[in-house]
Amino acid sequence: MVYNPVMRKKYIAGNWKLNNNQKQTSELIAKIIAQGGGFKNADVAVAPPFTSIHAAKQAIGSSGIILCAQNVHFEEKGAFTGEIAPSMLAEAACTAVIIGHSERRQYFGETDETVNKKIHASIKAGLTAIVCVGETLQEREGGKTNDVIHTQLSGAFKDVSDLSKIIIAYEPVWAIGTGKNATTQQAQDVHAFIRGLARQKYGASADGLRILYGGSMKPSNAAELLACPDVDGGLIGGASLIAEDFCAIIRLSS
Ligand code: PEP
């Protein structure tokens, strides 16, 4: 199959992290719907905290915003205090879930192995898995970026046989929440590397794989990042908490 960027509709996802109670969730989503311009340019997702998922569902209504969770467990049920199963997310109206965010790797012991189990469990439950990978500053400065990404992807996608429910988010750790985004060259290079790896393993379906950039994306840098041929959207933290900024990024996607 010939590379055809038209096949890949942009995907703009807001990772709210530990922000927005139910009231704030309803208010923010109402603003996003009012200002988002109908979401024609891109698939738009929000990932509220678990306890705000129901409020988000109510506020989303028929707007077409995708409801996404920030984490999931890989077991379906049992003695796993504090965990949420993929089928529970699906029942709560989530259709996507973020897996392997660097904050979960850094603070909560997420590994490539648990990421892999979560991907399998999520796909089984019908969820789209937004799988995060990315290098630290030390790894980048040591020239190890591609090796790190390769290792993370090899572990994460062990025995995953198709890409239809997969989105990958390239999130350089040094760019998350720091205000310092990757340059377009840095982002495009890694995105192209990821697509190349996907092509080696999955063939032509890699051309339809959406690879999001995450790390201090904001209205002032989104246009140039989103214009890179292999950048198919954004996973956005800080700027997704401000309706004006999030909607400006949505409008810049085409
Ligand atoms: C993120 O947490 O996924 C993220 C990209 O955060 P920020 O946009 O705030 O850097």
mmCIF file of C-alpha atoms and ligand atoms in Angstrom:
data_model
loop_
_atom_site.group_PDB
_atom_site.id
_atom_site.type_symbol
_atom_site.label_atom_id
_atom_site.label_comp_id
_atom_site.label_asym_id
_atom_site.label_seq_id
_atom_site.Cartn_x
_atom_site.Cartn_y
_atom_site.Cartn_z
ATOM 1 C CA MET A 1 0.000 0.000 0.000
ATOM 2 C CA VAL A 2 1.241 3.473 -0.874
ATOM 3 C CA TYR A 3 1.641 5.966 1.973
ATOM 4 C CA ASN A 4 -1.486 8.107 2.057
ATOM 5 C CA PRO A 5 -1.815 10.628 4.876
ATOM 6 C CA VAL A 6 -5.463 11.264 3.990
ATOM 7 C CA MET A 7 -6.288 7.892 5.513
ATOM 8 C CA ARG A 8 -5.352 9.108 8.967
ATOM 9 C CA LYS A 9 -7.830 11.494 10.543
ATOM 10 C CA LYS A 10 -6.139 13.537 13.253
ATOM 11 C CA TYR A 11 -6.807 12.483 16.853
ATOM 12 C CA ILE A 12 -6.673 15.076 19.608
ATOM 13 C CA ALA A 13 -6.875 13.653 23.137
ATOM 14 C CA GLY A 14 -6.897 15.554 26.417
ATOM 15 C CA ASN A 15 -5.208 13.745 29.291
ATOM 16 C CA TRP A 16 -6.637 15.472 32.319
ATOM 17 C CA LYS A 17 -4.502 13.530 34.839
ATOM 18 C CA LEU A 18 -5.544 14.228 38.449
ATOM 19 C CA ASN A 19 -7.694 17.227 37.583
ATOM 20 C CA ASN A 20 -11.412 17.991 37.324
ATOM 21 C CA ASN A 21 -14.012 16.726 39.757
ATOM 22 C CA GLN A 22 -17.497 15.956 38.434
ATOM 23 C CA LYS A 23 -18.683 19.580 38.408
ATOM 24 C CA GLN A 24 -15.523 20.821 36.725
ATOM 25 C CA THR A 25 -15.758 17.965 34.222
ATOM 26 C CA SER A 26 -19.302 18.933 33.207
ATOM 27 C CA GLU A 27 -18.306 22.568 32.860
ATOM 28 C CA LEU A 28 -15.149 21.922 30.844
ATOM 29 C CA ILE A 29 -16.851 19.545 28.431
ATOM 30 C CA ALA A 30 -19.726 21.987 27.927
ATOM 31 C CA LYS A 31 -17.169 24.652 26.987
ATOM 32 C CA ILE A 32 -15.315 22.289 24.651
ATOM 33 C CA ILE A 33 -18.567 21.414 22.883
ATOM 34 C CA ALA A 34 -19.496 25.087 22.591
ATOM 35 C CA GLN A 35 -16.109 26.129 21.225
ATOM 36 C CA GLY A 36 -14.937 22.978 19.431
ATOM 37 C CA GLY A 37 -16.530 23.743 16.098
ATOM 38 C CA GLY A 38 -18.323 20.426 15.681
ATOM 39 C CA PHE A 39 -15.150 18.291 15.725
ATOM 40 C CA LYS A 40 -15.098 17.894 11.945
ATOM 41 C CA ASN A 41 -11.324 18.162 11.636
ATOM 42 C CA ALA A 42 -10.337 15.522 14.127
ATOM 43 C CA ASP A 43 -11.412 12.763 16.421
ATOM 44 C CA VAL A 44 -11.514 14.406 19.844
ATOM 45 C CA ALA A 45 -11.113 12.531 23.127
ATOM 46 C CA VAL A 46 -11.040 13.476 26.790
ATOM 47 C CA ALA A 47 -9.596 11.356 29.590
ATOM 48 C CA PRO A 48 -11.023 12.408 32.965
ATOM 49 C CA PRO A 49 -10.238 10.747 36.309
ATOM 50 C CA PHE A 50 -12.280 7.585 36.972
ATOM 51 C CA THR A 51 -14.739 9.286 39.325
ATOM 52 C CA SER A 52 -15.580 11.911 36.700
ATOM 53 C CA ILE A 53 -16.241 9.429 33.888
ATOM 54 C CA HIS A 54 -19.992 9.333 34.502
ATOM 55 C CA ALA A 55 -20.248 13.137 34.569
ATOM 56 C CA ALA A 56 -18.192 13.220 31.383
ATOM 57 C CA LYS A 57 -20.515 10.743 29.691
ATOM 58 C CA GLN A 58 -23.522 12.899 30.580
ATOM 59 C CA ALA A 59 -21.848 16.090 29.387
ATOM 60 C CA ILE A 60 -20.571 14.528 26.150
ATOM 61 C CA GLY A 61 -24.085 13.484 25.136
ATOM 62 C CA SER A 62 -24.286 13.152 21.371
ATOM 63 C CA SER A 63 -21.399 15.541 20.667
ATOM 64 C CA GLY A 64 -19.135 12.778 19.373
ATOM 65 C CA ILE A 65 -16.338 13.363 21.896
ATOM 66 C CA ILE A 66 -14.577 10.084 22.671
ATOM 67 C CA LEU A 67 -14.555 9.091 26.336
ATOM 68 C CA CYS A 68 -11.179 7.761 27.364
ATOM 69 C CA ALA A 69 -9.776 6.427 30.659
ATOM 70 C CA GLN A 70 -6.294 7.186 31.957
ATOM 71 C CA ASN A 71 -5.424 3.675 33.085
ATOM 72 C CA VAL A 72 -6.816 0.155 33.335
ATOM 73 C CA HIS A 73 -5.924 -3.133 34.979
ATOM 74 C CA PHE A 74 -5.176 -6.244 32.953
ATOM 75 C CA GLU A 75 -7.238 -8.669 35.023
ATOM 76 C CA GLU A 76 -10.970 -8.922 34.531
ATOM 77 C CA LYS A 77 -11.835 -9.442 38.212
ATOM 78 C CA GLY A 78 -10.427 -10.638 41.518
ATOM 79 C CA ALA A 79 -8.408 -9.492 44.508
ATOM 80 C CA PHE A 80 -6.816 -6.394 42.980
ATOM 81 C CA THR A 81 -7.723 -3.585 45.358
ATOM 82 C CA GLY A 82 -8.066 -0.235 43.688
ATOM 83 C CA GLU A 83 -8.014 -1.517 40.136
ATOM 84 C CA ILE A 84 -10.566 -1.166 37.314
ATOM 85 C CA ALA A 85 -11.177 -3.832 34.655
ATOM 86 C CA PRO A 86 -11.360 -3.096 30.919
ATOM 87 C CA SER A 87 -14.974 -4.333 30.748
ATOM 88 C CA MET A 88 -15.885 -1.909 33.566
ATOM 89 C CA LEU A 89 -14.507 0.960 31.505
ATOM 90 C CA ALA A 90 -16.476 -0.222 28.494
ATOM 91 C CA GLU A 91 -19.622 -0.476 30.618
ATOM 92 C CA ALA A 92 -19.012 3.089 31.820
ATOM 93 C CA ALA A 93 -19.029 4.200 28.144
ATOM 94 C CA CYS A 94 -15.274 4.550 27.672
ATOM 95 C CA THR A 95 -14.146 3.471 24.236
ATOM 96 C CA ALA A 96 -10.451 4.223 24.689
ATOM 97 C CA VAL A 97 -7.808 4.037 27.391
ATOM 98 C CA ILE A 98 -4.339 5.517 27.847
ATOM 99 C CA ILE A 99 -1.782 2.830 28.660
ATOM 100 C CA GLY A 100 1.812 3.224 29.801
ATOM 101 C CA HIS A 101 1.907 6.974 30.352
ATOM 102 C CA SER A 102 5.374 7.949 31.595
ATOM 103 C CA GLU A 103 3.894 9.153 34.893
ATOM 104 C CA ARG A 104 2.513 5.676 35.459
ATOM 105 C CA ARG A 105 5.853 4.146 34.513
ATOM 106 C CA GLN A 106 7.734 6.578 36.784
ATOM 107 C CA TYR A 107 5.484 6.707 39.859
ATOM 108 C CA PHE A 108 3.398 3.534 39.753
ATOM 109 C CA GLY A 109 5.744 0.824 38.548
ATOM 110 C CA GLU A 110 4.284 0.379 35.052
ATOM 111 C CA THR A 111 6.579 -1.754 32.895
ATOM 112 C CA ASP A 112 6.605 -2.840 29.273
ATOM 113 C CA GLU A 113 5.276 -6.183 30.520
ATOM 114 C CA THR A 114 2.263 -4.686 32.317
ATOM 115 C CA VAL A 115 1.686 -2.378 29.360
ATOM 116 C CA ASN A 116 1.577 -5.462 27.147
ATOM 117 C CA LYS A 117 -0.939 -7.219 29.401
ATOM 118 C CA LYS A 118 -3.100 -4.101 29.541
ATOM 119 C CA ILE A 119 -3.086 -3.782 25.758
ATOM 120 C CA HIS A 120 -4.264 -7.372 25.344
ATOM 121 C CA ALA A 121 -6.974 -6.985 28.001
ATOM 122 C CA SER A 122 -8.175 -3.679 26.578
ATOM 123 C CA ILE A 123 -8.419 -4.941 23.009
ATOM 124 C CA LYS A 124 -10.364 -7.959 24.278
ATOM 125 C CA ALA A 125 -12.864 -5.584 25.895
ATOM 126 C CA GLY A 126 -13.217 -3.617 22.655
ATOM 127 C CA LEU A 127 -11.315 -0.552 23.831
ATOM 128 C CA THR A 128 -8.857 1.436 21.747
ATOM 129 C CA ALA A 129 -5.470 1.432 23.483
ATOM 130 C CA ILE A 130 -3.509 4.693 23.366
ATOM 131 C CA VAL A 131 -0.050 3.356 24.110
ATOM 132 C CA CYS A 132 2.570 5.832 25.345
ATOM 133 C CA VAL A 133 6.295 5.549 24.702
ATOM 134 C CA GLY A 134 9.115 8.035 25.092
ATOM 135 C CA GLU A 135 12.659 8.614 26.223
ATOM 136 C CA THR A 136 14.051 10.587 29.146
ATOM 137 C CA LEU A 137 16.360 13.557 28.647
ATOM 138 C CA GLN A 138 19.328 11.450 29.737
ATOM 139 C CA GLU A 139 18.440 8.781 27.181
ATOM 140 C CA ARG A 140 18.059 11.373 24.409
ATOM 141 C CA GLU A 141 21.337 13.060 25.281
ATOM 142 C CA GLY A 142 23.002 9.654 25.360
ATOM 143 C CA GLY A 143 21.831 8.980 21.791
ATOM 144 C CA LYS A 144 19.561 6.171 22.947
ATOM 145 C CA THR A 145 16.170 7.480 21.832
ATOM 146 C CA ASN A 146 15.526 4.951 19.080
ATOM 147 C CA ASP A 147 16.789 2.047 21.206
ATOM 148 C CA VAL A 148 14.464 3.031 24.064
ATOM 149 C CA ILE A 149 11.468 3.372 21.759
ATOM 150 C CA HIS A 150 12.282 0.064 20.104
ATOM 151 C CA THR A 151 12.518 -1.723 23.453
ATOM 152 C CA GLN A 152 9.289 -0.178 24.740
ATOM 153 C CA LEU A 153 7.385 -1.075 21.575
ATOM 154 C CA SER A 154 8.784 -4.625 21.395
ATOM 155 C CA GLY A 155 7.662 -5.275 24.955
ATOM 156 C CA ALA A 156 4.324 -3.522 24.645
ATOM 157 C CA PHE A 157 3.297 -5.253 21.418
ATOM 158 C CA LYS A 158 4.397 -8.797 22.219
ATOM 159 C CA ASP A 159 1.812 -11.122 20.640
ATOM 160 C CA VAL A 160 -0.388 -8.211 19.571
ATOM 161 C CA SER A 161 -1.478 -9.302 16.126
ATOM 162 C CA ASP A 162 -3.228 -6.286 14.676
ATOM 163 C CA LEU A 163 -3.220 -2.531 14.926
ATOM 164 C CA SER A 164 -6.884 -1.754 14.385
ATOM 165 C CA LYS A 165 -7.498 -0.855 18.052
ATOM 166 C CA ILE A 166 -4.120 0.775 18.620
ATOM 167 C CA ILE A 167 -2.983 4.383 18.741
ATOM 168 C CA ILE A 168 0.604 5.154 19.741
ATOM 169 C CA ALA A 169 1.552 8.334 21.571
ATOM 170 C CA TYR A 170 5.181 9.431 21.349
ATOM 171 C CA GLU A 171 5.759 11.439 24.488
ATOM 172 C CA PRO A 172 9.356 12.428 25.195
ATOM 173 C CA VAL A 173 9.474 12.435 28.994
ATOM 174 C CA TRP A 174 11.531 15.641 29.036
ATOM 175 C CA ALA A 175 8.737 17.463 27.194
ATOM 176 C CA ILE A 176 5.826 16.454 29.413
ATOM 177 C CA GLY A 177 4.598 19.297 31.579
ATOM 178 C CA THR A 178 7.874 21.177 31.136
ATOM 179 C CA GLY A 179 6.801 23.738 28.552
ATOM 180 C CA LYS A 180 9.639 22.433 26.371
ATOM 181 C CA ASN A 181 8.272 20.652 23.305
ATOM 182 C CA ALA A 182 10.160 18.500 20.838
ATOM 183 C CA THR A 183 11.137 20.270 17.635
ATOM 184 C CA THR A 184 9.248 19.270 14.522
ATOM 185 C CA GLN A 185 12.373 17.461 13.325
ATOM 186 C CA GLN A 186 12.726 15.522 16.580
ATOM 187 C CA ALA A 187 9.043 14.582 16.568
ATOM 188 C CA GLN A 188 8.926 13.629 12.885
ATOM 189 C CA ASP A 189 12.109 11.540 13.173
ATOM 190 C CA VAL A 190 10.756 9.468 16.050
ATOM 191 C CA HIS A 191 7.275 9.170 14.544
ATOM 192 C CA ALA A 192 8.756 7.946 11.270
ATOM 193 C CA PHE A 193 10.931 5.502 13.211
ATOM 194 C CA ILE A 194 7.858 4.173 15.045
ATOM 195 C CA ARG A 195 5.915 3.798 11.803
ATOM 196 C CA GLY A 196 8.873 2.000 10.264
ATOM 197 C CA LEU A 197 8.941 -0.486 13.137
ATOM 198 C CA ALA A 198 5.187 -0.963 12.840
ATOM 199 C CA ARG A 199 5.548 -1.561 9.109
ATOM 200 C CA GLN A 200 8.196 -4.227 9.716
ATOM 201 C CA LYS A 201 5.867 -6.082 12.066
ATOM 202 C CA TYR A 202 2.384 -5.337 10.700
ATOM 203 C CA GLY A 203 2.985 -4.514 7.050
ATOM 204 C CA ALA A 204 0.750 -2.055 5.224
ATOM 205 C CA SER A 205 -1.617 -1.547 8.172
ATOM 206 C CA ALA A 206 1.119 0.618 9.714
ATOM 207 C CA ASP A 207 0.112 3.258 7.172
ATOM 208 C CA GLY A 208 -3.236 3.604 8.921
ATOM 209 C CA LEU A 209 -1.731 3.681 12.438
ATOM 210 C CA ARG A 210 -2.214 6.986 14.199
ATOM 211 C CA ILE A 211 0.852 8.206 16.071
ATOM 212 C CA LEU A 212 0.191 11.136 18.399
ATOM 213 C CA TYR A 213 2.757 13.569 19.716
ATOM 214 C CA GLY A 214 2.589 14.492 23.407
ATOM 215 C CA GLY A 215 4.714 16.913 25.387
ATOM 216 C CA SER A 216 3.850 20.560 25.957
ATOM 217 C CA MET A 217 1.665 20.798 22.854
ATOM 218 C CA LYS A 218 -0.202 24.097 22.893
ATOM 219 C CA PRO A 219 -1.876 26.445 20.399
ATOM 220 C CA SER A 220 1.420 28.201 19.664
ATOM 221 C CA ASN A 221 3.270 25.045 18.568
ATOM 222 C CA ALA A 222 0.466 22.686 17.519
ATOM 223 C CA ALA A 223 0.210 23.781 13.885
ATOM 224 C CA GLU A 224 3.817 22.976 13.052
ATOM 225 C CA LEU A 225 3.857 19.719 15.012
ATOM 226 C CA LEU A 226 0.575 18.562 13.481
ATOM 227 C CA ALA A 227 1.886 19.399 10.007
ATOM 228 C CA CYS A 228 4.627 16.762 10.268
ATOM 229 C CA PRO A 229 3.767 13.908 7.885
ATOM 230 C CA ASP A 230 3.860 11.224 10.572
ATOM 231 C CA VAL A 231 2.267 13.221 13.414
ATOM 232 C CA ASP A 232 -1.386 12.223 13.447
ATOM 233 C CA GLY A 233 -2.593 14.188 16.428
ATOM 234 C CA GLY A 234 -1.757 15.091 19.984
ATOM 235 C CA LEU A 235 -2.000 13.734 23.491
ATOM 236 C CA ILE A 236 -2.332 16.913 25.461
ATOM 237 C CA GLY A 237 -1.995 17.459 29.204
ATOM 238 C CA GLY A 238 -1.889 21.031 30.493
ATOM 239 C CA ALA A 239 -3.463 22.695 27.470
ATOM 240 C CA SER A 240 -6.402 20.272 27.528
ATOM 241 C CA LEU A 241 -7.560 21.748 30.834
ATOM 242 C CA ILE A 242 -8.287 25.094 29.187
ATOM 243 C CA ALA A 243 -11.182 24.861 26.733
ATOM 244 C CA GLU A 244 -9.919 27.763 24.608
ATOM 245 C CA ASP A 245 -6.481 26.174 24.196
ATOM 246 C CA PHE A 246 -7.759 22.650 23.614
ATOM 247 C CA CYS A 247 -10.278 23.867 21.029
ATOM 248 C CA ALA A 248 -7.643 26.004 19.316
ATOM 249 C CA ILE A 249 -5.544 22.857 18.873
ATOM 250 C CA ILE A 250 -8.567 20.968 17.546
ATOM 251 C CA ARG A 251 -9.143 23.718 15.000
ATOM 252 C CA LEU A 252 -5.490 23.528 13.912
ATOM 253 C CA SER A 253 -5.912 19.837 13.012
ATOM 254 C CA SER A 254 -6.888 19.098 9.475
HETATM 255 C C1 PEP B 1 0.783 14.289 28.903
HETATM 256 O O1 PEP B 1 0.744 14.194 30.108
HETATM 257 O O2 PEP B 1 0.418 13.329 28.215
HETATM 258 C C2 PEP B 1 1.255 15.542 28.332
HETATM 259 C C3 PEP B 1 1.630 15.543 27.086
HETATM 260 O O3 PEP B 1 1.286 16.635 29.168
HETATM 261 P P1 PEP B 1 1.634 18.160 28.728
HETATM 262 O O4 PEP B 1 0.838 18.438 27.490
HETATM 263 O O5 PEP B 1 1.177 18.977 29.902
HETATM 264 O O6 PEP B 1 3.089 18.207 28.498
#
